CSV table of C-alpha atoms and ligand atoms in Angstrom, one decimal:
chain,number,residue,atom,x,y,z
A,1,MET,CA,-11.2,-5.1,-10.0
A,2,SER,CA,-12.7,-4.5,-13.4
A,3,GLY,CA,-13.0,-8.2,-14.1
A,4,VAL,CA,-11.8,-7.7,-17.7
A,5,ARG,CA,-8.5,-9.3,-18.5
A,6,GLN,CA,-6.2,-6.9,-20.2
A,7,ASP,CA,-2.5,-7.1,-21.3
A,8,TRP,CA,0.1,-4.5,-22.1
A,9,ILE,CA,2.9,-4.5,-24.6
A,10,ALA,CA,5.8,-2.4,-23.4
A,11,ARG,CA,9.2,-1.8,-25.0
A,12,ALA,CA,12.2,0.5,-24.8
A,13,GLY,CA,11.0,4.1,-25.5
A,14,GLN,CA,12.7,7.4,-25.1
A,15,PRO,CA,14.8,8.4,-22.1
A,16,LEU,CA,12.4,9.4,-19.4
A,17,ARG,CA,12.2,13.1,-19.0
A,18,GLY,CA,9.9,15.7,-17.6
A,19,ASN,CA,7.8,16.4,-14.5
A,20,VAL,CA,5.5,13.8,-13.0
A,21,ARG,CA,2.9,14.1,-10.3
A,22,VAL,CA,1.7,10.8,-9.0
A,23,PRO,CA,-1.7,10.3,-7.4
A,24,GLY,CA,-2.5,10.4,-3.7
A,25,ASP,CA,-1.3,8.0,-1.1
A,26,LYS,CA,-3.4,4.8,-0.8
A,27,SER,CA,-2.8,4.1,2.9
A,28,VAL,CA,-3.7,7.7,3.9
A,29,SER,CA,-6.7,7.8,1.6
A,30,HIS,CA,-8.2,4.6,3.1
A,31,ARG,CA,-7.7,5.9,6.7
A,32,ALA,CA,-9.1,9.4,5.8
A,33,VAL,CA,-12.4,7.9,4.7
A,34,MET,CA,-12.5,5.6,7.7
A,35,LEU,CA,-11.8,8.1,10.4
A,36,GLY,CA,-13.9,10.8,8.6
A,37,ALA,CA,-16.9,8.3,8.7
A,38,LEU,CA,-16.4,7.6,12.4
A,39,ALA,CA,-15.9,11.3,13.3
A,40,GLU,CA,-18.5,13.9,14.4
A,41,GLY,CA,-18.7,16.6,11.7
A,42,THR,CA,-17.6,16.9,8.1
A,43,THR,CA,-14.1,15.8,6.9
A,44,HIS,CA,-12.9,17.2,3.6
A,45,VAL,CA,-10.3,15.0,2.0
A,46,ARG,CA,-8.0,16.6,-0.6
A,47,GLY,CA,-5.6,14.6,-2.8
A,48,PHE,CA,-7.7,11.4,-2.3
A,49,LEU,CA,-6.5,8.5,-4.4
A,50,GLU,CA,-9.3,7.8,-7.0
A,51,GLY,CA,-8.2,4.2,-7.2
A,52,GLU,CA,-10.3,1.0,-7.0
A,53,ASP,CA,-9.1,0.1,-3.6
A,54,THR,CA,-9.9,3.4,-1.9
A,55,ARG,CA,-13.2,3.7,-3.8
A,56,ALA,CA,-14.1,0.3,-2.5
A,57,THR,CA,-13.5,1.5,1.1
A,58,ALA,CA,-15.7,4.6,0.5
A,59,LYS,CA,-18.4,2.4,-0.9
A,60,VAL,CA,-18.3,0.2,2.1
A,61,PHE,CA,-18.9,3.2,4.4
A,62,GLU,CA,-21.8,4.4,2.2
A,63,GLN,CA,-23.3,0.9,2.6
A,64,LEU,CA,-22.9,1.4,6.4
A,65,GLY,CA,-24.9,4.6,6.2
A,66,VAL,CA,-22.3,7.3,5.7
A,67,ARG,CA,-22.9,10.1,3.1
A,68,ILE,CA,-19.8,10.8,1.0
A,69,GLU,CA,-19.7,13.5,-1.6
A,70,THR,CA,-17.3,13.6,-4.6
A,71,PRO,CA,-16.9,17.2,-5.6
A,72,SER,CA,-14.0,16.3,-7.8
A,73,ALA,CA,-12.0,13.1,-8.6
A,74,SER,CA,-9.3,13.8,-6.0
A,75,GLU,CA,-11.7,15.0,-3.3
A,76,ARG,CA,-14.2,13.5,-0.9
A,77,ILE,CA,-16.4,15.1,1.7
A,78,VAL,CA,-17.2,12.6,4.4
A,79,HIS,CA,-20.2,13.4,6.6
A,80,GLY,CA,-19.2,11.6,9.8
A,81,VAL,CA,-21.8,9.7,11.7
A,82,GLY,CA,-19.8,9.4,15.0
A,83,LEU,CA,-18.3,6.3,16.6
A,84,HIS,CA,-21.7,4.6,17.1
A,85,GLY,CA,-23.6,5.9,14.1
A,86,LEU,CA,-22.8,3.2,11.5
A,87,ARG,CA,-25.8,1.0,10.4
A,88,ALA,CA,-25.9,-2.6,9.4
A,89,SER,CA,-25.6,-3.4,5.7
A,90,ALA,CA,-28.1,-5.9,4.2
A,91,SER,CA,-25.5,-7.1,1.7
A,92,PRO,CA,-21.8,-8.1,2.1
A,93,LEU,CA,-19.2,-5.4,2.1
A,94,ASP,CA,-16.8,-5.7,-0.9
A,95,CYS,CA,-13.2,-4.6,-0.2
A,96,GLY,CA,-12.2,-5.5,-3.8
A,97,ASN,CA,-8.4,-6.1,-4.0
A,98,ALA,CA,-7.6,-4.2,-0.8
A,99,GLY,CA,-5.9,-5.9,2.1
A,100,THR,CA,-5.7,-2.6,3.9
A,101,GLY,CA,-9.5,-2.0,3.5
A,102,MET,CA,-10.4,-5.5,4.7
A,103,ARG,CA,-8.0,-5.7,7.7
A,104,LEU,CA,-8.7,-2.2,9.0
A,105,LEU,CA,-12.5,-2.7,8.5
A,106,ALA,CA,-12.3,-5.9,10.5
A,107,GLY,CA,-11.1,-3.8,13.5
A,108,VAL,CA,-13.9,-1.2,13.0
A,109,LEU,CA,-16.7,-3.8,12.5
A,110,ALA,CA,-15.6,-5.9,15.5
A,111,GLY,CA,-16.8,-3.0,17.6
A,112,GLN,CA,-20.2,-2.5,16.1
A,113,SER,CA,-23.6,-3.6,17.5
A,114,PHE,CA,-24.5,-5.4,14.2
A,115,ASP,CA,-23.1,-8.3,12.1
A,116,SER,CA,-21.2,-7.7,8.9
A,117,THR,CA,-19.6,-9.8,6.2
A,118,LEU,CA,-16.4,-8.7,4.4
A,119,ILE,CA,-15.7,-10.1,0.9
A,120,GLY,CA,-13.0,-9.4,-1.7
A,121,ASP,CA,-11.8,-10.3,-5.2
A,122,ALA,CA,-10.0,-13.5,-6.2
A,123,SER,CA,-6.6,-12.2,-4.9
A,124,LEU,CA,-7.9,-10.8,-1.6
A,125,SER,CA,-9.9,-14.1,-1.0
A,126,LYS,CA,-6.6,-15.9,-0.8
A,127,ARG,CA,-4.8,-13.6,1.6
A,128,PRO,CA,-4.2,-14.5,5.3
A,129,MET,CA,-6.7,-12.9,7.8
A,130,ARG,CA,-5.7,-14.9,10.9
A,131,ARG,CA,-3.2,-12.2,11.7
A,132,VAL,CA,-6.1,-9.9,12.5
A,133,ILE,CA,-8.7,-12.5,13.6
A,134,GLU,CA,-6.4,-13.9,16.3
A,135,PRO,CA,-5.6,-10.7,18.2
A,136,LEU,CA,-9.1,-9.2,17.6
A,137,SER,CA,-10.6,-12.4,19.2
A,138,ARG,CA,-8.4,-11.9,22.2
A,139,MET,CA,-10.1,-8.5,22.5
A,140,GLY,CA,-13.5,-10.3,22.6
A,141,ALA,CA,-14.4,-10.1,18.9
A,142,VAL,CA,-16.1,-13.0,17.1
A,143,ILE,CA,-14.9,-13.4,13.5
A,144,GLU,CA,-15.4,-16.4,11.3
A,145,SER,CA,-13.4,-17.0,8.1
A,146,GLU,CA,-13.2,-19.6,5.5
A,147,GLU,CA,-11.0,-22.7,6.0
A,148,GLY,CA,-7.4,-21.6,6.2
A,149,GLY,CA,-8.2,-18.2,7.7
A,150,VAL,CA,-9.1,-16.5,4.4
A,151,PRO,CA,-12.1,-14.2,3.4
A,152,PRO,CA,-15.0,-13.9,3.5
A,153,LEU,CA,-15.0,-12.7,7.1
A,154,ARG,CA,-18.2,-12.9,9.1
A,155,ILE,CA,-17.9,-10.4,12.0
A,156,ARG,CA,-20.4,-10.7,14.8
A,157,GLY,CA,-21.7,-7.5,16.3
A,158,GLY,CA,-22.8,-6.7,19.9
A,159,ARG,CA,-19.6,-8.0,21.5
A,160,ALA,CA,-18.1,-6.1,24.4
A,161,LEU,CA,-14.4,-5.6,23.4
A,162,HIS,CA,-11.6,-5.1,25.9
A,163,GLY,CA,-8.1,-3.7,25.3
A,164,ILE,CA,-5.0,-6.0,25.1
A,165,ASP,CA,-1.3,-5.6,25.2
A,166,TYR,CA,-0.1,-7.3,22.0
A,167,THR,CA,3.2,-7.8,20.3
A,168,LEU,CA,2.9,-8.3,16.6
A,169,PRO,CA,4.6,-11.5,15.4
A,170,VAL,CA,5.3,-9.8,12.0
A,171,ALA,CA,5.7,-6.1,11.2
A,172,SER,CA,2.4,-5.1,9.8
A,173,ALA,CA,0.8,-1.6,9.8
A,174,GLN,CA,-2.5,-3.2,8.8
A,175,VAL,CA,-2.7,-5.5,11.8
A,176,LYS,CA,-1.5,-2.7,14.1
A,177,SER,CA,-4.2,-0.4,12.7
A,178,ALA,CA,-7.0,-3.0,13.0
A,179,LEU,CA,-6.2,-3.4,16.7
A,180,LEU,CA,-6.1,0.4,17.3
A,181,LEU,CA,-9.4,0.9,15.5
A,182,ALA,CA,-11.0,-1.9,17.5
A,183,GLY,CA,-9.4,-0.3,20.6
A,184,LEU,CA,-11.6,2.8,20.0
A,185,TYR,CA,-14.5,0.6,21.0
A,186,ALA,CA,-12.8,-1.4,23.8
A,187,GLN,CA,-12.9,-1.1,27.5
A,188,GLY,CA,-9.5,-0.1,28.8
A,189,GLU,CA,-6.1,0.2,27.1
A,190,THR,CA,-5.0,-1.3,23.8
A,191,VAL,CA,-1.2,-1.4,23.5
A,192,VAL,CA,0.6,-2.6,20.3
A,193,HIS,CA,4.3,-3.3,20.0
A,194,GLU,CA,5.9,-4.1,16.6
A,195,PRO,CA,9.1,-6.1,15.9
A,196,HIS,CA,10.1,-3.3,13.5
A,197,PRO,CA,8.4,0.1,13.2
A,198,THR,CA,5.8,0.4,10.4
A,199,ARG,CA,3.9,3.3,8.8
A,200,ASP,CA,2.2,5.2,11.5
A,201,TYR,CA,-0.6,7.0,9.6
A,202,THR,CA,-3.4,5.5,11.8
A,203,GLU,CA,-1.7,6.9,14.9
A,204,ARG,CA,-1.0,10.3,13.4
A,205,MET,CA,-4.5,10.6,12.0
A,206,LEU,CA,-6.2,9.5,15.2
A,207,ALA,CA,-4.3,12.2,17.0
A,208,ALA,CA,-5.3,14.7,14.2
A,209,PHE,CA,-9.0,13.7,14.8
A,210,GLY,CA,-8.5,14.5,18.5
A,211,TRP,CA,-8.3,11.0,19.9
A,212,PRO,CA,-5.8,10.7,22.8
A,213,ILE,CA,-3.0,8.4,21.7
A,214,GLU,CA,0.6,7.8,22.7
A,215,PHE,CA,2.9,6.5,20.0
A,216,SER,CA,6.6,6.2,19.2
A,217,PRO,CA,8.3,4.1,16.5
A,218,GLY,CA,7.3,0.5,17.2
A,219,HIS,CA,4.7,1.3,20.0
A,220,ALA,CA,1.2,2.7,20.2
A,221,ARG,CA,-1.2,3.0,23.1
A,222,LEU,CA,-4.8,4.3,23.3
A,223,SER,CA,-7.9,3.8,25.4
A,224,GLY,CA,-11.6,3.5,24.4
A,225,GLY,CA,-14.3,5.9,25.2
A,226,HIS,CA,-13.4,9.1,23.5
A,227,ARG,CA,-14.7,10.9,20.3
A,228,LEU,CA,-13.3,11.6,16.9
A,229,GLN,CA,-13.7,15.2,15.8
A,230,ALA,CA,-13.8,15.8,12.0
A,231,THR,CA,-10.8,17.5,10.5
A,232,ASP,CA,-9.6,18.1,6.9
A,233,VAL,CA,-7.0,15.7,5.5
A,234,ASN,CA,-4.5,16.6,2.8
A,235,VAL,CA,-3.2,13.4,1.2
A,236,PRO,CA,0.4,13.4,0.0
A,237,ALA,CA,1.4,11.8,-3.3
A,238,ASP,CA,2.1,8.1,-2.9
A,239,PHE,CA,5.8,7.2,-2.6
A,240,SER,CA,5.0,3.7,-3.8
A,241,SER,CA,3.7,5.1,-7.1
A,242,ALA,CA,6.7,7.4,-7.5
A,243,ALA,CA,8.9,4.3,-7.0
A,244,PHE,CA,8.4,2.9,-10.5
A,245,PHE,CA,9.6,6.2,-12.0
A,246,LEU,CA,12.6,6.4,-9.6
A,247,VAL,CA,13.7,3.0,-10.9
A,248,ALA,CA,12.9,3.6,-14.6
A,249,ALA,CA,14.8,6.9,-14.7
A,250,SER,CA,17.7,5.3,-12.8
A,251,ILE,CA,18.1,2.4,-15.3
A,252,VAL,CA,17.4,4.2,-18.7
A,253,PRO,CA,20.4,6.2,-20.0
A,254,GLY,CA,19.7,9.8,-20.7
A,255,SER,CA,16.7,10.0,-18.2
A,256,GLU,CA,16.0,12.9,-15.9
A,257,LEU,CA,12.6,13.2,-14.1
A,258,ARG,CA,11.2,15.5,-11.4
A,259,LEU,CA,8.6,13.7,-9.2
A,260,GLU,CA,6.6,16.5,-7.6
A,261,ALA,CA,5.6,16.7,-3.9
A,262,VAL,CA,6.1,13.0,-3.1
A,263,GLY,CA,5.2,11.8,0.4
A,264,MET,CA,8.4,11.2,2.3
A,265,ASN,CA,7.3,9.5,5.5
A,266,PRO,CA,10.5,7.7,6.6
A,267,ARG,CA,8.5,4.4,7.1
A,268,ARG,CA,7.9,4.5,3.4
A,269,THR,CA,11.1,5.6,1.7
A,270,GLY,CA,13.3,2.5,2.2
A,271,LEU,CA,13.6,2.2,-1.6
A,272,LEU,CA,15.3,5.6,-1.7
A,273,THR,CA,17.9,4.3,0.7
A,274,ALA,CA,18.3,1.1,-1.2
A,275,LEU,CA,18.6,2.9,-4.6
A,276,ARG,CA,21.1,5.4,-3.2
A,277,ARG,CA,23.2,2.5,-1.8
A,278,MET,CA,23.1,1.1,-5.3
A,279,GLY,CA,24.6,4.3,-6.7
A,280,ALA,CA,21.4,6.0,-7.9
A,281,ASP,CA,21.4,9.8,-8.5
A,282,ILE,CA,18.3,11.1,-6.6
A,283,ARG,CA,18.1,14.6,-5.1
A,284,GLU,CA,15.5,16.1,-2.9
A,285,GLU,CA,14.2,19.7,-3.4
A,286,ASN,CA,11.4,21.8,-2.0
A,287,ALA,CA,11.2,19.7,1.2
A,288,THR,CA,8.1,20.8,3.2
A,289,GLU,CA,5.2,19.5,5.2
A,290,GLN,CA,1.7,18.8,3.8
A,291,GLY,CA,-1.1,17.8,6.2
A,292,GLY,CA,1.5,16.9,8.8
A,293,GLU,CA,3.5,14.6,6.5
A,294,PRO,CA,6.9,15.4,5.0
A,295,VAL,CA,6.9,15.9,1.2
A,296,ALA,CA,9.6,16.7,-1.3
A,297,ASP,CA,10.3,16.9,-5.1
A,298,LEU,CA,12.6,14.0,-6.1
A,299,ILE,CA,14.9,14.6,-9.0
A,300,VAL,CA,16.2,11.4,-10.4
A,301,ARG,CA,18.9,11.0,-13.2
A,302,HIS,CA,20.2,7.9,-14.9
A,303,ALA,CA,23.2,6.4,-13.0
A,304,PRO,CA,25.1,3.2,-13.1
A,305,LEU,CA,23.8,0.9,-10.3
A,306,HIS,CA,25.6,-1.9,-8.4
A,307,GLY,CA,24.2,-4.8,-6.5
A,308,ILE,CA,23.5,-4.6,-2.8
A,309,GLU,CA,22.2,-6.8,0.1
A,310,VAL,CA,18.8,-5.8,1.6
A,311,ASP,CA,17.7,-7.4,4.9
A,312,GLY,CA,15.2,-7.0,7.7
A,313,GLU,CA,16.7,-3.6,8.7
A,314,LEU,CA,15.3,-2.0,5.6
A,315,ALA,CA,12.6,-4.4,4.4
A,316,PRO,CA,9.6,-3.0,6.3
A,317,ASP,CA,10.3,0.5,5.1
A,318,MET,CA,10.1,-0.6,1.5
A,319,ILE,CA,7.7,-3.5,1.8
A,320,ASP,CA,5.6,-2.5,-1.3
A,321,GLU,CA,8.7,-1.6,-3.4
A,322,PHE,CA,10.4,-4.9,-3.9
A,323,PRO,CA,9.0,-5.5,-7.4
A,324,ALA,CA,10.6,-2.2,-8.4
A,325,LEU,CA,13.8,-3.0,-6.6
A,326,PHE,CA,14.0,-6.4,-8.4
A,327,VAL,CA,13.9,-4.4,-11.7
A,328,ALA,CA,16.7,-2.1,-10.6
A,329,ALA,CA,18.7,-5.1,-9.4
A,330,ALA,CA,18.3,-6.8,-12.8
A,331,CYS,CA,20.0,-3.7,-14.4
A,332,ALA,CA,22.8,-3.3,-11.9
A,333,ASP,CA,26.4,-4.4,-11.9
A,334,GLY,CA,26.7,-7.4,-9.6
A,335,ALA,CA,24.1,-9.5,-7.8
A,336,THR,CA,21.5,-8.2,-5.3
A,337,THR,CA,20.3,-10.4,-2.5
A,338,VAL,CA,17.1,-9.8,-0.6
A,339,ARG,CA,16.5,-11.5,2.8
A,340,ASP,CA,14.0,-11.2,5.7
A,341,ALA,CA,11.2,-10.4,3.3
A,342,ALA,CA,8.9,-13.5,3.6
A,343,GLU,CA,5.9,-11.1,3.8
A,344,LEU,CA,6.3,-10.6,0.1
A,345,ARG,CA,4.8,-14.0,-0.4
A,346,VAL,CA,1.4,-12.9,1.0
A,347,LYS,CA,0.9,-9.6,-0.9
A,348,GLU,CA,-1.5,-9.2,-3.8
A,349,SER,CA,0.5,-12.1,-5.3
A,350,ASP,CA,3.5,-14.0,-4.1
A,351,ARG,CA,5.8,-11.2,-5.1
A,352,ILE,CA,9.0,-13.3,-4.8
A,353,ALA,CA,7.7,-16.0,-7.1
A,354,THR,CA,5.9,-13.7,-9.5
A,355,MET,CA,9.0,-11.4,-10.0
A,356,ALA,CA,11.4,-14.4,-10.3
A,357,GLN,CA,9.2,-16.0,-12.9
A,358,GLY,CA,8.8,-12.8,-14.9
A,359,LEU,CA,12.4,-11.8,-14.8
A,360,ARG,CA,13.4,-15.3,-15.8
A,361,ALA,CA,11.0,-15.1,-18.7
A,362,LEU,CA,13.0,-12.1,-19.9
A,363,GLY,CA,16.4,-13.9,-19.5
A,364,VAL,CA,17.5,-12.6,-16.1
A,365,GLU,CA,18.8,-15.2,-13.6
A,366,VAL,CA,17.0,-15.2,-10.3
A,367,GLU,CA,17.4,-17.6,-7.4
A,368,GLU,CA,14.5,-17.7,-5.0
A,369,HIS,CA,14.9,-18.0,-1.2
A,370,PRO,CA,12.1,-18.6,1.2
A,371,ASP,CA,12.4,-15.0,2.4
A,372,GLY,CA,13.8,-13.3,-0.6
A,373,ALA,CA,15.8,-13.8,-3.8
A,374,THR,CA,19.2,-13.2,-5.4
A,375,ILE,CA,19.0,-11.4,-8.7
A,376,VAL,CA,21.9,-11.8,-11.1
A,377,PRO,CA,21.8,-9.0,-13.6
A,378,GLY,CA,22.0,-9.5,-17.3
A,379,PRO,CA,20.6,-8.2,-20.5
A,380,ILE,CA,16.7,-8.0,-20.4
A,381,GLY,CA,15.2,-9.7,-23.5
A,382,GLY,CA,11.7,-9.6,-24.9
A,383,GLY,CA,9.1,-12.1,-23.7
A,384,THR,CA,5.8,-12.6,-21.9
A,385,VAL,CA,5.3,-12.1,-18.2
A,386,ASP,CA,2.2,-12.7,-16.1
A,387,SER,CA,1.5,-10.1,-13.4
A,388,HIS,CA,-0.9,-12.5,-11.7
A,389,GLY,CA,-3.3,-9.6,-11.3
A,390,ASP,CA,-0.8,-7.7,-9.1
A,391,HIS,CA,-0.7,-4.0,-9.9
A,392,ARG,CA,2.8,-3.4,-8.6
A,393,ILE,CA,4.2,-6.3,-10.6
A,394,ALA,CA,2.6,-5.0,-13.8
A,395,MET,CA,4.0,-1.5,-13.4
A,396,SER,CA,7.5,-2.9,-12.5
A,397,PHE,CA,7.6,-4.8,-15.7
A,398,VAL,CA,6.7,-1.7,-17.8
A,399,MET,CA,9.8,-0.1,-16.3
A,400,ALA,CA,11.9,-3.2,-16.9
A,401,ALA,CA,10.7,-3.2,-20.5
A,402,GLN,CA,12.2,0.3,-21.0
A,403,ARG,CA,15.6,-1.5,-20.9
A,404,ALA,CA,14.5,-4.6,-22.9
A,405,GLU,CA,15.9,-5.7,-26.2
A,406,GLY,CA,12.5,-6.7,-27.5
A,407,ASP,CA,8.7,-6.4,-26.8
A,408,VAL,CA,7.5,-7.4,-23.3
A,409,ARG,CA,3.9,-8.6,-23.1
A,410,ILE,CA,2.6,-8.0,-19.5
A,411,GLY,CA,-0.5,-10.1,-18.7
A,412,ASP,CA,-3.4,-9.3,-16.5
A,413,ILE,CA,-2.8,-5.6,-15.9
A,414,ALA,CA,-6.4,-4.4,-15.0
A,415,ASN,CA,-5.6,-4.2,-11.3
A,416,VAL,CA,-3.2,-1.3,-11.9
A,417,ALA,CA,-6.3,0.9,-11.4
A,418,THR,CA,-6.5,-0.3,-7.8
A,419,SER,CA,-3.5,2.0,-6.8
A,420,PHE,CA,-2.5,4.0,-9.8
A,421,PRO,CA,-5.2,5.3,-12.1
A,422,GLY,CA,-3.6,7.2,-15.0
A,423,PHE,CA,-0.3,5.3,-14.8
A,424,GLU,CA,-0.4,4.5,-18.6
A,425,THR,CA,-0.8,8.2,-19.6
A,426,LEU,CA,1.9,9.4,-17.1
A,427,ALA,CA,4.4,6.7,-18.2
A,428,ARG,CA,3.9,7.5,-21.9
A,429,GLY,CA,4.0,11.2,-21.2
A,430,CYS,CA,7.5,11.0,-20.0
A,431,GLY,CA,8.8,8.7,-22.7
A,432,ALA,CA,7.9,5.1,-21.9
A,433,ALA,CA,6.7,2.9,-24.7
A,434,LEU,CA,3.5,1.2,-23.7
A,435,ASP,CA,0.4,0.0,-25.6
A,436,VAL,CA,-2.7,-2.0,-24.6
A,437,ALA,CA,-2.3,-5.4,-26.3
B,501,LIG,C1,-0.4,-1.0,4.4
B,501,LIG,C2,0.5,-1.8,5.1
B,501,LIG,C3,1.4,-2.8,4.4
B,501,LIG,C4,1.5,-2.5,2.9
B,501,LIG,C5,0.2,-2.2,2.3
B,501,LIG,C6,-0.5,-1.0,2.9
B,501,LIG,C7,-1.2,0.0,5.2
B,501,LIG,O1,0.8,-4.1,4.5
B,501,LIG,O2,2.1,-3.6,2.2
B,501,LIG,O3,0.3,-1.9,0.9
B,501,LIG,O4,-1.8,0.9,4.6
B,501,LIG,O5,-1.3,-0.2,6.4
B,501,LIG,P1,1.1,-5.0,5.8
B,501,LIG,O6,0.5,-4.4,7.0
B,501,LIG,O7,0.5,-6.3,5.5
B,501,LIG,O8,2.6,-5.0,5.9
């Protein structure tokens, strides 16, 4: 995080038109650096997300003795040191704003011969880590946290890990991935079951790096004692970044956007299903595969939306897209109710409370539930909203402002750079009205 507090003023601009190419996928970029670092040989990552979260992960591995070159902003060349080649860092390892970075690193570092300390920014320092500490401890890891199970995490090295058979209490790709990464260092088998399938990038990438792994939606199984072989990674464009434009073009009359070569992993595209159920006009063209992942152009046109119910069947596949969905819901005909999404309360901010507060500040009626909310659409007025340093909240309100009757001041937007560098320029380029306050 840049540390400088910045605000935006956004307001209704032009209908959104043109072609947009959003940056690389955050989840895939984190994992590409991690597996590249632990592999034998050189991994060339193309389409890398040049965001603060993924740069923090790369920096952590440099501190652990991995050489990483940056031939261009969207490329990294990772000179792998092998599974046992990391070296202790004299200083704490700073994951910035990134829950993915910290939780996956906890799994990797639990298997090292040396001690490490993981720290993060103000938001990450409040996020729950017991969900990884508890199962990693069952594998033999020793990890201390602050009171309440929050960072910093002090991870003891030199522990002999053993595999476990573990059923996740909540659907979380981060927890699953932490266990699988620790499983690389464990004696015997590590088996993870999920209550609902989550993104499987770790599993797919481990297989691409030559590690024997069995996986199917909701299950993964691997054993320790193999090697990772470097391989090149092509990172698809991040569906979660495309999501803001899908919503904005859907709600602003006269809009038509082409979002180019967006990652379409089915565990990520729940928002597409939700928007289509609401009546959105979104077509897919040029469907193909890139680095083993489905990608397609998405052509989105303005369409009248109507309210829907979203529950646990769809929630994990759109877990990062609820702020954007709330905005679509505010512009629909009829109420939208979200249930079974209590995980939103422990993201970069409490996304149920932050979105409810922000929408109410603009005159939209929102009723909060412990695990979701009901959004009653109505005219969006001008006003001031606080993003609470949450990148996805800030970008969602820029899109809401494109339908607002007045200026919307969006507070604390510096963290947009964690996941979407260049958002401002792209949004303006297709017609959105947005200024730094
Ligand atoms: C991610 C998993 C999800 C998601 C996050 C990225 C990942 O978190 O919200 O943005 O890359 O594994 P949870 O595992 O907490 O659901």
